[in-house]
Coordinates of C-alpha atoms and ligand atoms in Angstrom, one line a residue:
M1 CA 341.6 -40.0 142.2
N2 CA 344.9 -38.2 142.7
A3 CA 344.3 -34.5 141.2
D4 CA 347.6 -32.4 140.1
T5 CA 348.6 -31.0 143.2
T6 CA 351.2 -28.4 141.7
P7 CA 349.8 -25.0 141.8
K8 CA 348.7 -24.0 138.7
P9 CA 349.3 -20.7 136.8
R10 CA 345.5 -18.9 136.3
N11 CA 344.7 -19.4 133.3
D12 CA 345.2 -23.4 133.3
Y13 CA 342.8 -25.2 134.7
D14 CA 342.0 -29.0 134.5
A15 CA 339.0 -28.9 133.2
V16 CA 336.6 -26.0 131.8
I17 CA 333.2 -25.8 131.4
V18 CA 331.1 -24.0 129.7
G19 CA 327.8 -22.7 131.1
A20 CA 326.3 -22.2 134.5
G21 CA 322.7 -24.0 133.7
F22 CA 321.9 -27.0 135.5
A23 CA 324.2 -28.8 133.3
G24 CA 327.4 -26.9 134.2
L25 CA 326.6 -26.6 137.4
Y26 CA 326.3 -29.7 138.4
M27 CA 329.4 -30.6 135.9
L28 CA 331.1 -28.5 138.3
H29 CA 330.7 -29.6 141.8
R30 CA 331.4 -33.4 140.3
L31 CA 335.0 -32.4 138.9
R32 CA 335.6 -30.5 142.3
G33 CA 334.7 -33.5 144.6
L34 CA 337.5 -35.8 142.4
G35 CA 339.8 -32.6 143.1
L36 CA 339.5 -31.2 139.5
S37 CA 340.7 -27.6 139.7
V38 CA 337.5 -25.9 137.3
R39 CA 336.7 -22.5 135.4
V40 CA 333.3 -22.5 134.5
F41 CA 332.8 -19.7 131.6
E42 CA 328.8 -18.2 131.1
A43 CA 328.0 -16.1 128.6
G44 CA 325.1 -14.6 131.0
G45 CA 325.1 -12.6 133.9
G46 CA 324.2 -15.1 136.5
V47 CA 323.5 -19.2 137.0
G48 CA 320.5 -20.6 135.3
G49 CA 321.4 -20.9 131.4
T50 CA 317.8 -21.4 130.1
W51 CA 316.1 -20.2 133.5
Y52 CA 318.2 -16.2 133.0
W53 CA 317.2 -15.8 129.7
N54 CA 313.6 -16.7 129.1
R55 CA 312.2 -14.4 130.8
Y56 CA 308.9 -14.2 129.0
P57 CA 305.7 -13.5 130.9
G58 CA 304.1 -16.8 131.4
A59 CA 307.0 -18.7 131.4
R60 CA 307.0 -22.2 132.8
C61 CA 308.6 -25.6 133.1
D62 CA 306.1 -28.3 131.6
V63 CA 308.1 -31.0 133.7
E64 CA 306.5 -30.7 136.8
S65 CA 308.5 -29.0 139.9
M66 CA 308.8 -32.5 141.9
E67 CA 310.6 -34.2 139.1
Y68 CA 312.3 -31.1 137.2
S69 CA 315.3 -30.8 139.7
Y70 CA 318.7 -32.5 140.9
Q71 CA 317.8 -35.7 142.9
F72 CA 322.1 -35.8 143.2
S73 CA 321.3 -34.2 147.3
E74 CA 318.9 -36.2 149.4
E75 CA 319.8 -32.9 151.5
L76 CA 319.3 -30.2 148.4
Q77 CA 315.8 -32.1 147.3
Q78 CA 314.4 -32.5 151.2
E79 CA 314.9 -28.4 152.0
W80 CA 313.5 -26.8 148.4
E81 CA 309.9 -25.7 148.8
W82 CA 308.2 -26.0 144.8
T83 CA 304.8 -23.1 145.4
E84 CA 303.0 -24.7 142.0
R85 CA 302.6 -27.8 140.2
Y86 CA 304.1 -25.7 137.1
A87 CA 307.4 -24.3 138.3
P88 CA 307.6 -20.4 136.9
Q89 CA 310.8 -19.6 135.2
A90 CA 311.6 -17.2 138.3
E91 CA 311.4 -20.2 140.5
I92 CA 313.8 -22.1 139.0
L93 CA 316.0 -19.8 138.4
S94 CA 315.9 -19.0 142.6
Y95 CA 316.7 -22.5 143.4
L96 CA 319.5 -22.6 140.4
N97 CA 320.6 -19.9 142.9
H98 CA 320.1 -21.4 146.1
V99 CA 322.0 -24.4 144.1
A100 CA 324.7 -22.0 143.3
D101 CA 325.4 -21.0 147.3
R102 CA 324.7 -24.1 148.8
F103 CA 327.9 -25.8 147.0
E104 CA 329.8 -22.7 146.9
L105 CA 329.6 -23.1 142.8
R106 CA 330.1 -19.1 142.8
P107 CA 334.2 -18.5 142.6
D108 CA 335.1 -21.0 140.8
I109 CA 332.2 -19.2 137.3
Q110 CA 333.2 -16.5 135.3
F111 CA 330.0 -15.0 134.3
D112 CA 329.4 -12.5 131.1
T113 CA 332.1 -14.3 129.2
R114 CA 331.4 -15.9 126.0
V115 CA 333.7 -19.0 124.7
E116 CA 334.3 -18.1 121.3
A117 CA 336.8 -20.4 120.4
L118 CA 338.1 -24.3 121.6
A119 CA 341.1 -25.8 119.9
F120 CA 343.5 -28.8 120.6
D121 CA 346.6 -28.7 121.1
E122 CA 348.2 -32.1 120.1
D123 CA 351.4 -31.8 122.0
S124 CA 350.5 -30.6 125.1
G125 CA 347.4 -32.8 124.9
K126 CA 345.2 -29.4 125.9
W127 CA 342.2 -27.2 124.7
T128 CA 342.8 -24.0 124.6
V129 CA 339.9 -21.7 125.8
T130 CA 339.5 -18.0 123.9
T131 CA 336.7 -16.1 125.8
S132 CA 335.2 -12.9 124.9
D133 CA 336.9 -10.7 127.7
G134 CA 340.0 -11.5 125.3
G135 CA 341.1 -14.1 127.7
Q136 CA 343.1 -17.2 126.5
T137 CA 342.7 -20.6 129.0
T138 CA 343.9 -24.2 128.7
A139 CA 342.7 -27.2 129.8
R140 CA 342.7 -31.0 129.3
F141 CA 339.2 -31.6 129.7
C142 CA 336.7 -29.2 128.6
V143 CA 332.9 -30.0 128.7
L144 CA 330.3 -28.2 126.9
A145 CA 327.2 -27.5 129.3
T146 CA 325.6 -24.8 126.8
G147 CA 322.1 -26.3 126.4
C148 CA 319.7 -27.4 123.8
L149 CA 317.7 -24.7 123.8
S150 CA 320.1 -21.8 123.9
S151 CA 320.6 -20.0 120.7
P152 CA 317.4 -17.8 119.6
N153 CA 316.3 -18.4 116.3
L154 CA 315.5 -14.7 115.2
P155 CA 313.9 -14.6 111.3
Q156 CA 315.5 -12.2 109.1
I157 CA 312.9 -11.0 107.5
K158 CA 312.4 -7.8 105.1
G159 CA 312.8 -4.1 107.0
M160 CA 313.1 -5.5 110.4
E161 CA 315.3 -2.3 111.1
S162 CA 312.4 0.7 109.9
F163 CA 310.2 -0.9 112.7
G164 CA 309.9 2.4 115.1
G165 CA 308.4 -0.1 118.2
A166 CA 309.9 -2.2 120.4
T167 CA 310.8 -5.8 119.6
Y168 CA 312.1 -8.9 121.4
H169 CA 312.7 -12.2 121.7
T170 CA 311.1 -14.2 124.4
A171 CA 314.6 -15.8 124.9
K172 CA 316.4 -12.2 125.5
W173 CA 314.0 -11.0 127.8
P174 CA 314.6 -8.1 129.1
H175 CA 315.7 -8.3 132.8
D176 CA 313.0 -5.8 134.3
G177 CA 310.3 -7.0 132.7
V178 CA 307.9 -5.2 130.1
H179 CA 304.8 -3.6 130.0
F180 CA 302.4 -3.6 126.9
K181 CA 299.6 -1.9 129.0
G182 CA 297.3 0.2 126.1
Q183 CA 299.8 -1.4 122.9
R184 CA 299.4 -2.7 120.2
V185 CA 301.3 -6.0 120.1
A186 CA 302.4 -9.3 118.0
V187 CA 303.3 -12.0 119.2
I188 CA 305.3 -14.4 116.5
G189 CA 305.1 -18.0 116.6
T190 CA 302.8 -20.2 118.6
G191 CA 305.3 -22.4 120.0
S192 CA 305.7 -23.4 123.2
S193 CA 306.6 -20.1 124.2
G194 CA 304.2 -18.6 121.8
V195 CA 301.6 -20.6 123.9
Q196 CA 303.0 -19.5 127.2
S197 CA 302.7 -15.7 126.4
I198 CA 300.2 -15.2 124.1
P199 CA 297.4 -15.5 127.4
V200 CA 299.2 -13.4 129.8
I201 CA 300.0 -10.6 127.1
A202 CA 296.8 -10.7 126.3
Q203 CA 295.7 -9.9 129.3
E204 CA 297.7 -6.3 129.3
A205 CA 297.7 -5.6 125.7
A206 CA 295.3 -3.1 124.3
Q207 CA 295.4 -5.2 120.8
L208 CA 297.1 -8.7 120.5
F209 CA 298.2 -10.0 116.8
V210 CA 298.8 -13.6 116.9
F211 CA 301.4 -14.5 114.1
Q212 CA 300.8 -18.2 113.5
R213 CA 302.7 -19.8 110.3
T214 CA 302.3 -23.5 112.0
P215 CA 299.1 -24.7 114.5
V216 CA 299.8 -26.4 117.7
Y217 CA 298.9 -29.1 119.8
S218 CA 298.4 -28.0 123.2
V219 CA 297.1 -29.5 126.0
P220 CA 296.2 -27.7 129.8
A221 CA 298.7 -27.3 132.4
Q222 CA 295.8 -27.9 135.1
N223 CA 298.2 -26.1 136.9
T224 CA 297.9 -25.4 140.6
K225 CA 299.6 -24.9 143.9
L226 CA 301.2 -27.9 145.1
D227 CA 299.5 -30.0 148.0
P228 CA 301.2 -30.3 151.4
D229 CA 300.1 -33.7 151.7
Y230 CA 301.6 -34.6 147.8
V231 CA 305.1 -32.9 148.7
A232 CA 305.3 -34.9 151.7
K233 CA 304.5 -37.7 150.6
V234 CA 306.5 -37.6 148.2
K235 CA 309.2 -36.4 150.0
A236 CA 309.1 -39.3 152.7
D237 CA 310.6 -41.1 149.9
Y238 CA 311.7 -39.1 147.2
R239 CA 314.6 -41.5 146.3
G240 CA 311.9 -44.3 145.6
F241 CA 309.6 -41.8 143.7
R242 CA 313.0 -40.8 141.6
K243 CA 313.6 -44.0 140.6
E244 CA 310.0 -44.8 139.7
S245 CA 310.5 -41.6 136.8
W246 CA 314.3 -42.7 135.9
F247 CA 312.3 -46.5 134.4
H248 CA 309.3 -45.1 133.2
P249 CA 309.3 -44.7 129.6
F250 CA 309.4 -40.5 130.1
T251 CA 311.5 -40.3 132.4
F252 CA 308.8 -37.9 134.6
H253 CA 305.7 -39.4 136.4
A254 CA 303.0 -40.5 134.1
E255 CA 299.9 -43.5 134.1
L256 CA 300.8 -45.1 131.6
N257 CA 298.1 -47.0 129.6
N258 CA 298.9 -50.1 128.1
A259 CA 296.3 -50.1 125.6
A260 CA 296.4 -49.6 122.1
A261 CA 293.8 -47.1 120.5
L262 CA 292.6 -48.3 117.9
E263 CA 292.1 -51.7 120.0
T264 CA 290.1 -49.0 122.0
D265 CA 286.3 -48.2 120.6
E266 CA 285.5 -44.7 120.0
A267 CA 283.8 -44.0 122.9
E268 CA 286.1 -45.3 125.4
R269 CA 289.1 -43.9 123.3
D270 CA 287.0 -40.3 123.9
R271 CA 287.0 -40.6 127.7
V272 CA 290.0 -42.2 128.4
F273 CA 291.6 -38.7 125.8
D274 CA 289.2 -37.2 127.6
R275 CA 290.7 -38.3 131.7
Y276 CA 294.3 -37.4 131.1
W277 CA 293.3 -34.0 129.4
Q278 CA 291.7 -33.3 132.6
H279 CA 294.6 -34.6 134.4
G280 CA 296.4 -32.3 131.9
G281 CA 299.9 -31.7 131.3
L282 CA 302.3 -33.9 129.2
P283 CA 301.1 -37.1 130.4
F284 CA 298.5 -37.0 127.7
M285 CA 301.2 -38.7 125.6
A286 CA 300.3 -41.7 127.6
S287 CA 297.0 -42.2 127.5
F288 CA 297.8 -44.9 124.5
N289 CA 300.9 -46.8 123.6
D290 CA 299.9 -47.2 120.0
L291 CA 300.5 -42.8 119.1
F292 CA 303.6 -42.6 118.1
F293 CA 304.0 -45.0 116.1
N294 CA 301.1 -45.5 113.8
M295 CA 299.6 -42.7 112.2
E296 CA 296.0 -43.7 112.0
A297 CA 296.7 -44.6 115.8
N298 CA 298.8 -40.8 116.3
Q299 CA 295.2 -39.1 114.4
T300 CA 293.3 -40.3 117.5
A301 CA 294.6 -37.9 119.5
A302 CA 295.0 -35.3 117.1
E303 CA 291.6 -35.1 116.2
F304 CA 290.5 -35.3 120.3
I305 CA 292.6 -32.8 120.5
R306 CA 291.0 -30.8 117.3
G307 CA 287.3 -31.5 119.0
K308 CA 288.3 -29.4 122.0
I309 CA 289.7 -26.4 119.9
R310 CA 286.3 -26.4 118.6
E311 CA 284.4 -27.0 122.0
I312 CA 287.0 -23.9 123.6
V313 CA 286.8 -21.4 120.5
H314 CA 283.1 -19.5 119.9
D315 CA 283.9 -18.7 116.5
P316 CA 284.4 -22.0 114.2
A317 CA 285.9 -20.7 111.2
L318 CA 288.9 -18.9 113.9
A319 CA 288.6 -22.6 116.0
E320 CA 289.1 -24.9 112.4
K321 CA 292.6 -21.8 111.6
L322 CA 293.7 -23.2 114.9
C323 CA 292.9 -26.6 114.5
P324 CA 296.6 -28.5 113.8
E325 CA 297.0 -30.5 111.2
Q326 CA 300.3 -32.3 111.6
T327 CA 301.2 -35.5 113.2
F328 CA 300.1 -35.2 117.1
A329 CA 303.2 -34.8 119.5
C330 CA 305.5 -34.3 116.4
K331 CA 306.6 -30.9 117.5
R332 CA 307.1 -31.0 121.2
L333 CA 303.0 -31.1 122.6
C334 CA 302.8 -27.6 124.6
V335 CA 301.5 -27.4 127.6
D336 CA 299.0 -24.3 128.0
S337 CA 297.2 -21.8 130.6
G338 CA 294.1 -20.5 128.6
Y339 CA 295.6 -20.3 125.3
Y340 CA 292.7 -21.5 122.8
D341 CA 290.5 -19.4 125.3
T342 CA 292.2 -16.5 124.8
F343 CA 291.3 -15.9 121.5
N344 CA 287.6 -15.3 122.2
R345 CA 289.1 -12.1 123.9
P346 CA 287.9 -9.2 121.7
N347 CA 291.5 -8.0 122.1
V348 CA 293.0 -11.1 120.3
T349 CA 293.1 -11.2 116.6
L350 CA 294.5 -14.6 114.6
V351 CA 296.5 -13.7 111.7
D352 CA 296.8 -17.2 109.5
L353 CA 300.5 -16.6 107.7
N354 CA 299.6 -19.7 105.4
D355 CA 296.6 -17.3 103.8
E356 CA 298.7 -13.8 104.3
P357 CA 302.3 -14.4 104.8
I358 CA 304.6 -11.4 106.1
E359 CA 306.0 -9.3 103.5
E360 CA 307.7 -6.8 105.2
I361 CA 308.2 -5.1 108.6
V362 CA 308.0 -1.5 108.2
E363 CA 308.1 1.9 110.3
T364 CA 304.4 1.1 112.2
G365 CA 304.3 -2.9 112.0
I366 CA 303.7 -5.2 110.2
R367 CA 303.0 -5.8 106.8
T368 CA 301.6 -9.3 105.2
S369 CA 299.6 -9.8 101.5
A370 CA 296.4 -8.7 102.7
R371 CA 297.1 -5.8 105.3
T372 CA 299.5 -3.6 107.1
Y373 CA 298.6 -4.1 111.5
A374 CA 300.1 -1.1 113.3
L375 CA 302.1 -2.1 115.9
D376 CA 303.6 -0.7 119.1
S377 CA 305.2 -4.3 120.0
I378 CA 306.3 -7.1 117.8
V379 CA 307.4 -10.6 120.2
F380 CA 309.3 -13.0 118.2
A381 CA 308.4 -16.3 119.8
T382 CA 309.9 -17.6 117.1
G383 CA 312.3 -20.5 119.4
F384 CA 316.3 -21.7 118.9
D385 CA 318.6 -23.4 116.3
A386 CA 317.6 -26.0 118.9
M387 CA 320.9 -28.7 120.2
T388 CA 323.4 -27.5 117.6
G389 CA 323.5 -24.1 117.5
A390 CA 324.9 -22.9 121.3
I391 CA 327.7 -25.6 120.2
L392 CA 328.5 -24.7 116.4
K393 CA 328.5 -21.2 117.7
I394 CA 332.0 -21.7 119.0
D395 CA 334.7 -21.8 116.5
I396 CA 335.5 -25.8 117.8
T397 CA 339.4 -27.0 116.1
G398 CA 340.2 -30.7 116.9
R399 CA 342.9 -32.8 116.5
N400 CA 344.6 -32.4 112.7
G401 CA 342.8 -29.0 112.4
A402 CA 339.5 -30.4 112.5
K403 CA 336.6 -28.0 112.5
M404 CA 333.5 -29.2 113.9
R405 CA 331.1 -27.1 112.1
E406 CA 333.0 -29.2 109.1
A407 CA 332.8 -32.1 111.0
W408 CA 328.7 -31.4 111.4
A409 CA 328.2 -29.8 108.2
A410 CA 325.5 -32.6 106.6
G411 CA 324.1 -32.8 111.0
P412 CA 325.8 -34.0 114.5
R413 CA 327.5 -36.9 114.2
T414 CA 328.1 -38.1 117.8
Y415 CA 329.4 -41.1 120.1
L416 CA 326.2 -41.5 122.8
G417 CA 325.9 -37.7 122.8
L418 CA 328.9 -37.2 124.4
N419 CA 331.7 -37.1 122.4
V420 CA 332.8 -36.7 118.9
A421 CA 335.2 -38.8 116.6
G422 CA 338.3 -36.1 116.0
F423 CA 338.0 -33.8 118.8
P424 CA 339.9 -35.3 122.5
N425 CA 338.5 -34.4 125.8
L426 CA 335.7 -32.6 124.4
F427 CA 332.5 -33.5 125.8
T428 CA 328.5 -32.6 125.5
I429 CA 325.8 -32.5 127.8
T430 CA 322.5 -33.8 126.6
G431 CA 324.3 -33.3 122.3
P432 CA 322.7 -34.5 119.9
G433 CA 322.6 -38.1 120.1
S434 CA 321.3 -38.5 124.0
P435 CA 317.9 -38.6 125.0
S436 CA 318.0 -35.4 126.3
V437 CA 314.9 -33.4 124.9
L438 CA 312.7 -36.2 124.5
S439 CA 313.2 -36.6 128.2
N440 CA 312.9 -35.2 131.4
M441 CA 315.7 -32.5 130.8
V442 CA 317.1 -32.8 134.5
P443 CA 317.6 -36.4 135.0
S444 CA 319.5 -37.1 131.3
I445 CA 321.8 -33.9 133.0
E446 CA 323.1 -36.4 135.7
Q447 CA 323.4 -38.8 133.8
H448 CA 325.3 -37.7 131.7
V449 CA 327.2 -35.5 134.5
N450 CA 327.9 -38.4 136.3
W451 CA 329.2 -40.5 133.3
I452 CA 332.0 -38.0 132.9
T453 CA 333.1 -38.0 136.4
D454 CA 333.5 -41.9 135.9
C455 CA 334.7 -41.6 133.0
V456 CA 337.4 -39.1 134.2
A457 CA 337.8 -40.4 137.1
Y458 CA 338.8 -43.7 135.6
M459 CA 341.4 -42.4 133.0
A460 CA 343.2 -40.9 136.3
E461 CA 343.0 -44.6 137.9
H462 CA 344.7 -46.3 134.5
G463 CA 347.0 -43.4 133.5
Y464 CA 345.3 -42.5 130.9
T465 CA 345.4 -38.5 129.9
R466 CA 343.1 -38.6 126.9
I467 CA 340.2 -40.2 125.6
E468 CA 338.3 -39.8 121.9
A469 CA 335.4 -41.5 119.9
T470 CA 336.4 -44.0 117.5
P471 CA 335.5 -43.0 113.9
A472 CA 333.5 -47.1 113.6
A473 CA 331.9 -46.4 117.2
Q474 CA 330.5 -43.0 115.9
D475 CA 329.2 -44.3 112.9
A476 CA 327.3 -47.3 114.1
W477 CA 325.6 -44.9 117.0
V478 CA 324.7 -42.6 114.5
D479 CA 323.1 -45.3 112.4
H480 CA 321.2 -46.7 115.7
V481 CA 320.1 -43.2 116.3
N482 CA 318.4 -42.5 113.1
E483 CA 317.0 -46.3 113.1
I484 CA 315.1 -45.3 116.0
A485 CA 313.8 -42.6 114.9
S486 CA 312.9 -44.2 112.1
V487 CA 309.9 -46.2 113.7
T488 CA 308.6 -44.0 115.7
L489 CA 306.7 -40.8 113.7
F490 CA 308.8 -38.1 114.8
P491 CA 310.6 -37.7 111.7
S492 CA 307.3 -37.1 109.9
C493 CA 306.6 -33.2 110.2
N494 CA 308.5 -29.7 110.5
S495 CA 310.0 -30.0 114.1
W496 CA 313.0 -28.4 115.5
Y497 CA 313.7 -32.4 117.0
L498 CA 314.6 -32.4 113.3
G499 CA 316.2 -28.7 112.8
A500 CA 313.7 -28.0 109.8
N501 CA 312.9 -24.8 112.2
V502 CA 316.2 -22.7 110.6
P503 CA 316.3 -22.1 107.0
G504 CA 319.7 -24.2 105.5
K505 CA 320.0 -26.4 108.5
P506 CA 320.7 -30.3 107.5
R507 CA 317.6 -32.7 108.5
V508 CA 318.7 -34.7 110.8
F509 CA 316.5 -35.6 113.5
M510 CA 318.9 -35.2 116.3
P511 CA 317.9 -37.1 119.5
Y512 CA 317.8 -40.5 120.8
Y513 CA 314.7 -42.0 121.4
G514 CA 314.9 -44.1 124.7
F515 CA 316.5 -43.1 127.9
Q516 CA 316.8 -46.6 129.4
P517 CA 318.3 -48.3 126.3
Y518 CA 320.5 -45.6 126.1
V519 CA 321.3 -44.9 129.6
Q520 CA 322.1 -49.2 129.6
K521 CA 324.3 -48.5 126.7
C522 CA 326.1 -45.7 128.2
D523 CA 326.7 -48.7 131.6
E524 CA 327.6 -51.2 129.4
V525 CA 330.2 -48.6 127.5
A526 CA 332.0 -47.7 130.9
A527 CA 332.0 -51.6 131.8
K528 CA 333.5 -52.9 128.9
D529 CA 336.9 -50.2 129.5
Y530 CA 334.9 -47.3 127.1
E531 CA 334.4 -49.3 124.9
G532 CA 334.7 -47.5 121.2
F533 CA 336.6 -44.9 122.8
R534 CA 339.9 -44.9 122.1
L535 CA 342.0 -44.0 125.5
S536 CA 346.0 -43.4 125.5
A537 CA 348.3 -41.6 128.0
Ligands
LIG601 P1 308.9 -23.4 118.7 O1 308.4 -24.4 119.5 O2 310.1 -23.8 117.4 O3 308.3 -22.5 118.1 C1 308.5 -21.6 117.6 C2 307.3 -20.7 116.7 O4 308.0 -19.6 115.7 C3 306.9 -22.0 116.1 O5 305.3 -21.4 115.9 C4 307.1 -21.6 114.1 O6 306.3 -21.8 113.2 C5 307.2 -19.8 114.3 N1 308.5 -20.1 113.4 C6 310.0 -19.9 113.6 N2 310.0 -19.0 112.2 C7 309.2 -18.4 111.8 C8 309.0 -17.5 110.9 N3 309.9 -17.0 110.2 N4 308.0 -16.8 110.0 C9 306.8 -17.1 111.4 N5 306.4 -17.2 112.5 C10 307.8 -19.0 112.4 O7 310.0 -22.7 119.9 P2 309.6 -22.2 121.5 O8 310.3 -21.4 121.8 O9 308.1 -22.2 121.5 O10 309.7 -23.4 122.0 C11 310.9 -24.0 122.4 C12 310.7 -25.5 123.3 O11 311.4 -24.7 124.2 C13 309.4 -25.9 123.2 O12 309.6 -27.4 122.5 C14 310.1 -27.0 124.9 O13 310.6 -27.5 124.8 C15 310.4 -25.5 125.4 P3 307.0 -23.0 112.9 O14 306.1 -24.5 113.5 O15 308.0 -23.6 112.3 O16 305.9 -23.4 111.4

């Protein structure tokens, strides 16, 4: 495309990107490739997003490393060597640092700078970006690459400030690590972050108290060093391997069993479940094709996992307390390394918050309705204000003074999870209304970045300077997202997909279920000259 070649003052760019994680880095690479001037603002001191912040013990990805990576560069995917089936946080962070260096991205990224406000100026057609360093930058395009799980949720518990020991949130973990040796430690929360960190902290702490509000379904990762023969096989046709996952309902490799749990006799069903359990990880969800659509089928998987918990945990009463009752995989399924077995350790105590709710945090520890737990450290593994939290932290003002916080007061509304009516030239990557967290994030990010890049190029070719979703297209899309969600079992539990984990957050199912139909829709929209968007000069 023909980029504007007139010299620009340092605070005016063609595009501003917020965030330098997987999404922001690739977006920068692509927009620069169009010849655009681009500035990235990143709150962290380095690249990596989620993988920069979540340095808690045991942190690793629940999607296999050979496919939790970029595919846009054949050289990159050939040269990078993953060491384990599931990459630990530090390795993913090294990978992203490598990407930043390899594609010389750093000069265009301003670190330690949080975007505080975005305001659209009708006359100039540009966004003014106000940053935490007091700076103001203008840009025609603005891309929110702020991540789905980047705004930590810290519960407000009475007396928190009075605790005399140390407190940590898994998503804001100190960079030089934490030593728990000899300590009495509490972990509050048993989602993925709790499930991954609890077995590791238990090995070091003198005493570990796990404060559980809702028991969780977890499948063993069966993590292992990567087999060089397997890696060589994938790399021999990496494009083919990626294509297979692109067309897989989960967007990562998993053997799909095209049989219904309800049409399979119990003994055979258990054999199948066990085979997937031994294989490990999220592919367990592919063991039968009716698990997400029929509660009776769903509960066969639930009961299988409860059976495993009863087998693993020696104390039957404790095992019952660890058994989840809600819909299987309605909250994101966890993938663990020794989670349930950790409760057999003599230094680990489960505190069931349904029996003894937390009343307050005191100087010496946590007081529940039953007793006071004396503690040296408290770890909050309490998750995120997911999908909308990081976006709504920014004071965003669109056309005619419209506020994003008001536009989303009853829950997020987007067209394709890519743009919001009333907010021209503002794109979201893996925003609410797109498959994002229900898919393998990296291919989803690449699909969005590619779509946005093509859109910006199209606008330049056709002399357009402004794009914005029409309210009608947005309304129809929001209805469609809800309609699809309603045929699944996802809305049947209090998950962060629904915003149910954050007090006061509107209860709306945020991601779109179905990667392939979604991609098809995005492609059709582009092919029909961005149908559902208003383009203007
Ligand atoms: P999650 O999955 O949201 O888990 C948070 C956990 O913290 C969950 O067990 C919550 O219980 C618990 N929680 C939250 N608030 C409280 C309070 N106030 N008291 C007690 N317990 C509380 O976050 P994660 O960081 O583990 O994982 C997020 C995603 O990252 C994960 O799904 C993967 O995609 C990667 P609840 O279930 O709400 O009763």
